[in-house]
CSV table of C-alpha atoms in Angstrom, one decimal:
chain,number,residue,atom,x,y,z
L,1,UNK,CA,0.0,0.0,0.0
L,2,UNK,CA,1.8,3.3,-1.3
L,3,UNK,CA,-0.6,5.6,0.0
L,4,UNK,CA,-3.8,6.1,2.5
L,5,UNK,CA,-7.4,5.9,0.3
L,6,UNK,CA,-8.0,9.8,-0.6
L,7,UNK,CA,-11.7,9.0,0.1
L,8,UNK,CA,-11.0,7.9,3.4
L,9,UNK,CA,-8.7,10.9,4.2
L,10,UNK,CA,-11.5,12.5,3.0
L,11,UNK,CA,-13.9,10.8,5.7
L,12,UNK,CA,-11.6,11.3,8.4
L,13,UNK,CA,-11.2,15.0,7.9
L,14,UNK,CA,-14.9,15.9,8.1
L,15,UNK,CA,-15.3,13.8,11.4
L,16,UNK,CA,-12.3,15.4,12.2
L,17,UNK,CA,-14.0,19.4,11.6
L,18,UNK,CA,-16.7,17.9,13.3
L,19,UNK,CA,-14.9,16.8,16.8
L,20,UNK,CA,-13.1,20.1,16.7
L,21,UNK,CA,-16.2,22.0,16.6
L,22,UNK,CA,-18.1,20.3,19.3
L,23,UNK,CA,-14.8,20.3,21.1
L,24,UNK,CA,-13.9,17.0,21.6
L,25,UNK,CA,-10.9,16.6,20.0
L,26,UNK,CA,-8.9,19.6,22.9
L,27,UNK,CA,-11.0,17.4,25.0
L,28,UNK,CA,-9.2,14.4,24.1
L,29,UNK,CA,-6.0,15.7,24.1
L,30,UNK,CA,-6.7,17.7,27.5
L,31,UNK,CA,-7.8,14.2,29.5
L,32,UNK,CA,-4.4,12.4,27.9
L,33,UNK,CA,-2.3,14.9,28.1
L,34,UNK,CA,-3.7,14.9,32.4
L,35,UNK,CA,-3.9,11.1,32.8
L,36,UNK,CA,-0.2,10.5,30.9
L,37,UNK,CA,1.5,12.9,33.1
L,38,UNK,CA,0.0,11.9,36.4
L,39,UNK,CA,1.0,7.9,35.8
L,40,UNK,CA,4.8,9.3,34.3
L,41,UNK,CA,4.8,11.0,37.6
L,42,UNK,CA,4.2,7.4,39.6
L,43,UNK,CA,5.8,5.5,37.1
L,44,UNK,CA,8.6,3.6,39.4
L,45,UNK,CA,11.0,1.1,37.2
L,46,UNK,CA,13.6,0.6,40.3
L,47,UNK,CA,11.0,0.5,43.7
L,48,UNK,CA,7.8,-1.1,41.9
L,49,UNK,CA,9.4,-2.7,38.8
L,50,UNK,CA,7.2,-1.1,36.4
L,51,UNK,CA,7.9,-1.1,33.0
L,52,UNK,CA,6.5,0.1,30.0
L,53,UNK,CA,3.8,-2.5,29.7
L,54,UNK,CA,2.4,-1.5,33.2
L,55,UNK,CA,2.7,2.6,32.3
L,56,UNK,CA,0.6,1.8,29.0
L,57,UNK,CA,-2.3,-0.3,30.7
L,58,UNK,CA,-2.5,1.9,33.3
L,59,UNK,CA,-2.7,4.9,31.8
L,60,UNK,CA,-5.1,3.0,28.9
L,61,UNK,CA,-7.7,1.9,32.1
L,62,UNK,CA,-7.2,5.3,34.0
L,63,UNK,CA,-8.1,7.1,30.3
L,64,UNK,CA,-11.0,4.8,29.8
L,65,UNK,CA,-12.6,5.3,33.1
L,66,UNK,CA,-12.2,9.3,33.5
L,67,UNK,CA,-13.2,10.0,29.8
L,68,UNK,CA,-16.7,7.8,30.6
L,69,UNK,CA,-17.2,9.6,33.6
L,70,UNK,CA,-16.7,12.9,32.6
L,71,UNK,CA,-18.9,12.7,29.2
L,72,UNK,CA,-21.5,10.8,31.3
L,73,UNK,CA,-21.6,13.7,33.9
L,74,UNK,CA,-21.5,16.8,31.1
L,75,UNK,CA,-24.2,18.5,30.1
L,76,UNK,CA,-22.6,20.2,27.1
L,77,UNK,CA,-21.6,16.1,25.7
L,78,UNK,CA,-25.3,15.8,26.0
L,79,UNK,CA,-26.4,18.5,24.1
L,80,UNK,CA,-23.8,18.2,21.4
L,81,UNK,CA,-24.7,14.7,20.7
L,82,UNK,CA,-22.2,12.7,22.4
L,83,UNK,CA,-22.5,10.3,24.6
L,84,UNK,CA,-20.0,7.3,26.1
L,85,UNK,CA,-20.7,3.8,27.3
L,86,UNK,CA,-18.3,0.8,28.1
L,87,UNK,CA,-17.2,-2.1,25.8
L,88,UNK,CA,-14.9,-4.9,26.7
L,89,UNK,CA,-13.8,-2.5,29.3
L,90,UNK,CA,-12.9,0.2,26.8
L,91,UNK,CA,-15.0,3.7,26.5
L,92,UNK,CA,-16.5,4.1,23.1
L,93,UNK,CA,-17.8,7.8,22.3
L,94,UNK,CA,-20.9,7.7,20.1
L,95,UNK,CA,-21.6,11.0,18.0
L,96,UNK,CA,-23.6,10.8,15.3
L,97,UNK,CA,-22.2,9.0,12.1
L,98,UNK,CA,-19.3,7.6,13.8
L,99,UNK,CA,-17.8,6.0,16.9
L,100,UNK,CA,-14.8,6.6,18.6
L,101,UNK,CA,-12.5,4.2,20.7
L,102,UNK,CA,-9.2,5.5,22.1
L,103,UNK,CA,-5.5,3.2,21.0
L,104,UNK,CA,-2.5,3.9,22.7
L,105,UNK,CA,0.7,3.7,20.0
L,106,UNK,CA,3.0,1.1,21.7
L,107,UNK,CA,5.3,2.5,24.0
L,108,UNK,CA,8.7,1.8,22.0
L,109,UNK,CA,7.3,4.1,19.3
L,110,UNK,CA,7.5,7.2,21.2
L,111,UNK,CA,5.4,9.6,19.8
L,112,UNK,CA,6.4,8.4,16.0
L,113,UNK,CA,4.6,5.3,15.7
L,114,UNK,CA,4.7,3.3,12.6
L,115,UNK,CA,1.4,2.8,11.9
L,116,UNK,CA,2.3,0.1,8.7
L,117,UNK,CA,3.9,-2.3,11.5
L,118,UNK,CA,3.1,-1.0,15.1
L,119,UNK,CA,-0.3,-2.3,15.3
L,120,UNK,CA,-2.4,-5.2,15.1
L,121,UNK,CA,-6.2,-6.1,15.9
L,122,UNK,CA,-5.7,-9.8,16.7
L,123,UNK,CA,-9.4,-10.1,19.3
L,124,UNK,CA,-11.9,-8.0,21.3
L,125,UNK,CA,-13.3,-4.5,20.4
L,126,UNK,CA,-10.8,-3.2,18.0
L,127,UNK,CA,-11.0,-6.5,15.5
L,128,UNK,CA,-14.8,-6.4,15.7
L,129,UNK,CA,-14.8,-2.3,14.6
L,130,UNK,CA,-12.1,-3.4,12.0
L,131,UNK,CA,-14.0,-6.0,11.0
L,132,UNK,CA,-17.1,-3.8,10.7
L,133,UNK,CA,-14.9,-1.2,8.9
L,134,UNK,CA,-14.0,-4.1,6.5
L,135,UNK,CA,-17.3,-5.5,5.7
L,136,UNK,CA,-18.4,-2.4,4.5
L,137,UNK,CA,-15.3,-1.3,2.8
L,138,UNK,CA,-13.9,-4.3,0.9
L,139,UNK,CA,-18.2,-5.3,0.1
L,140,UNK,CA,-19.4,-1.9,-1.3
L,141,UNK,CA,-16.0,-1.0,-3.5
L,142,UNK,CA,-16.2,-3.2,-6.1
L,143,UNK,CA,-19.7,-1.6,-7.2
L,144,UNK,CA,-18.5,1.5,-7.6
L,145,UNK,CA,-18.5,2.4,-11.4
L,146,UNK,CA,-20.4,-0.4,-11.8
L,147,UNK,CA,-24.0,-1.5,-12.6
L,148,UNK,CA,-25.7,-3.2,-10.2
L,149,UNK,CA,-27.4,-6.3,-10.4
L,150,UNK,CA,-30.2,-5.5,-7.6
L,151,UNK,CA,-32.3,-2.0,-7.2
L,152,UNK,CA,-29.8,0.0,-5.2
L,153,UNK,CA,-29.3,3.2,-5.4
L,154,UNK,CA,-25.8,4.2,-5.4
L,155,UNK,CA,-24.9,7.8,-5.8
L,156,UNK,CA,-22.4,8.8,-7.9
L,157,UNK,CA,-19.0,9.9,-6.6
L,158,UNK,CA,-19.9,8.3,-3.4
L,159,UNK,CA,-17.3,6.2,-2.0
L,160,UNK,CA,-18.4,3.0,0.4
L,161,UNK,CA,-15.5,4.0,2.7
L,162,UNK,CA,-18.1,6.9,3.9
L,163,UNK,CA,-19.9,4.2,5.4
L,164,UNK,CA,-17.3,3.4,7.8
L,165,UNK,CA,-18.4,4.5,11.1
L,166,UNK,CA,-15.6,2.7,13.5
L,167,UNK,CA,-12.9,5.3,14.1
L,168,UNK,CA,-9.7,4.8,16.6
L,169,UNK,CA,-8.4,7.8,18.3
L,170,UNK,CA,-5.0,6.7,18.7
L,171,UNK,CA,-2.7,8.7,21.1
L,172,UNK,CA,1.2,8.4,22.2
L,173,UNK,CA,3.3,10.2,24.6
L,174,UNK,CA,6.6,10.4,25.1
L,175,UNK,CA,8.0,9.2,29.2
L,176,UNK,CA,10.6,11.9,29.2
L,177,UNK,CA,9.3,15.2,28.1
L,178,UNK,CA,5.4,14.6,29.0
L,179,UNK,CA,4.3,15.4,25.5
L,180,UNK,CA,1.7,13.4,23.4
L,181,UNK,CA,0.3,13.4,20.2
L,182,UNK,CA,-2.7,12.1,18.8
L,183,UNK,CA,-4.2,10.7,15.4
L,184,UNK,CA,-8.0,9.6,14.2
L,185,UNK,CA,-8.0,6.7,11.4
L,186,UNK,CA,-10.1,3.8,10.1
L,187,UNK,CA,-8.9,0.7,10.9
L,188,UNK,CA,-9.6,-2.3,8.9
L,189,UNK,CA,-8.8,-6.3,8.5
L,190,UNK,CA,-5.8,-7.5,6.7
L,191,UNK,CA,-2.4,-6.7,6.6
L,192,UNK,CA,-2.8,-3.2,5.7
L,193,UNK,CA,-4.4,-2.6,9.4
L,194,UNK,CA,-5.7,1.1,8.2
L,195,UNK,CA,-8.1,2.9,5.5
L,196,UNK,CA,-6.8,5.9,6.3
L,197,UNK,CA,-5.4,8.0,9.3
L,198,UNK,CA,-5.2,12.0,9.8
L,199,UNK,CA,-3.3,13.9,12.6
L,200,UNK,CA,-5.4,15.2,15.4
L,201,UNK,CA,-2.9,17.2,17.5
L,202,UNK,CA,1.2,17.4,18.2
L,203,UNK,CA,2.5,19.0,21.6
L,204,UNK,CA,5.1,21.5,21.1
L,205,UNK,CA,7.5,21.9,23.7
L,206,UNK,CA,6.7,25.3,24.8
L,207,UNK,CA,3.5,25.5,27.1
L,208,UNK,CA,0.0,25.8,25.6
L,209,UNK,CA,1.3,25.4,22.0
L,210,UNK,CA,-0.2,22.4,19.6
L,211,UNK,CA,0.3,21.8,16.0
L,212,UNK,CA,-0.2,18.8,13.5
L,213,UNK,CA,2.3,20.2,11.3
L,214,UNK,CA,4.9,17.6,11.9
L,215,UNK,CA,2.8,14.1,12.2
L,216,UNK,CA,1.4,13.2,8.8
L,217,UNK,CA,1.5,9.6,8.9
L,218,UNK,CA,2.5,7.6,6.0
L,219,UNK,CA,1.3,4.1,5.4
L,220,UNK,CA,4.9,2.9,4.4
L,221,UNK,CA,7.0,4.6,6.7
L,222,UNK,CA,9.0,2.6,8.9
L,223,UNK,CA,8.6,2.6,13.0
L,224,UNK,CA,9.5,5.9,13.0
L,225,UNK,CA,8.0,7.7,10.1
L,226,UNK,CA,10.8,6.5,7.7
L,227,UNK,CA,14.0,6.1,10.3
L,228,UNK,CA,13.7,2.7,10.5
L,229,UNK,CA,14.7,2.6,13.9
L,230,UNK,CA,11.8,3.6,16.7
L,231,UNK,CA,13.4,5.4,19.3
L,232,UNK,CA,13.6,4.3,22.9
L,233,UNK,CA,12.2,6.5,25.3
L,234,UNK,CA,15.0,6.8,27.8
L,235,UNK,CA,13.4,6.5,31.7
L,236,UNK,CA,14.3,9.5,34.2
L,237,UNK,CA,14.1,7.7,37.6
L,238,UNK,CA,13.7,9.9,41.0
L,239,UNK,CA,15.9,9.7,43.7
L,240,UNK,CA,15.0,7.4,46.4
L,241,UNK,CA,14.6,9.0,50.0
L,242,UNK,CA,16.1,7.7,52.6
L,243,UNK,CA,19.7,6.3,52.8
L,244,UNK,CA,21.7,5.6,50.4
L,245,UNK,CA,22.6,7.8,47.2
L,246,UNK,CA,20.1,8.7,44.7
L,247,UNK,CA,19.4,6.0,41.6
């Protein structure tokens, strides 16, 4: 696959405009940007043997659980038409025309995952929305431009990729400057794993600054975006109280 499908860019801009307009999308970034730096904070590789598996499921659960109370308990989600629920332990958002379940980018990716061999819908929620994504995708594209054999309308220039209503809000953040980054796409079966994906938001360095000027992905770019080598997030520990010197 050389490229994303243009229709499916396409999709995932509109719903795009139409998170940043309710809100959702600063939302999104506000509540990971809050969770990620509270677990960095407790994150403890020398007195609690954590490692990066135990930041990411924490920090996934912790996500989960204050996004689904905090849409539940908001007026405004209400009265923009969102609303959140639990599946398989994960919070899905519901707006209308699409659905929205949060992926965190595996840790060794930093914040430049590759999203061509970092990711992988093998059971659970996310196969079933690929697989949703799929089935509507891979059925409906081989009409288009064609006549079809029943009485169904199908309008022209309309792609079946606009039809697609499963969309992952996939998020990274990097242990040693606190920053994240986030991205919406379409996932889908096979070994291409995604229709499409479009950059949501980038943290700059200096405070209150975001940007998605610098996180275009690119289906065929390696781990990290074309490197070939995904960085290694280096682990700041804090000194140990007590006797002894510091680690």
């Amino acid at each position: 696959m050389e490229s994303w499908d243009p229709d499916g860019v396409a999709r995932l801009e509109s719903i795009r405009d139409m998170l940043g307009e309710v809100g959702l999308t600063d939302f999104l970034r506000e509540e990971i940007g809050a969770v990620w730096t509270a677990n960095r904070d407790r994150h403890e590789p020398e007195e609690l043997y954590d490692d990066s598996w135990t930041l990411a499921s924490q920090s996934s659960r912790n996500l989960a659980n204050r996004i689904l109370a905090r849409v539940q308990g908001d007026d405004r989600w209400r009265s923009a038409g969102v609303s959140a629920s639990k599946e398989h332990n994960a919070t899905v958002l519901h707006l209308p025309g699409c659905e929205i379940r949060m992926v965190k980018a595996p840790a060794r990716a930093g914040r430049r995952p590759g999203f061509a061999s970092d990711f992988e819908w093998s059971s659970g929620a996310r196969l079933d929305a690929a697989s949703r994504n799929h089935a509507v995708y891979a059925a409906m594209a081989p009409m288009l431009g064609m006549a079809s054999l029943f009485e169904v309308e199908q309008p022209d220039g309309v792609h079946p990729v606009h039809a697609c209503r499963d969309v992952f809000a996939v998020w990274a953040g990097d242990l040693t400057s606190g920053l994240t980054a986030g991205w919406f796409g379409l996932p889908t079966t096979g070994p291409d794993r995604w229709i499409a994906v479009v950059p949501a938001w980038w943290d700059e360095p200096n405070p209150g600054s975001v940007s998605t000027d610098e996180v275009t992905p690119q289906p065929d770019s390696g781990p990290s975006f074309g490197s070939g080598v995904a960085p290694t997030p280096s682990v700041t520990l804090k000194p140990q109280t007590g006797k002894g010197n510091p680690q």
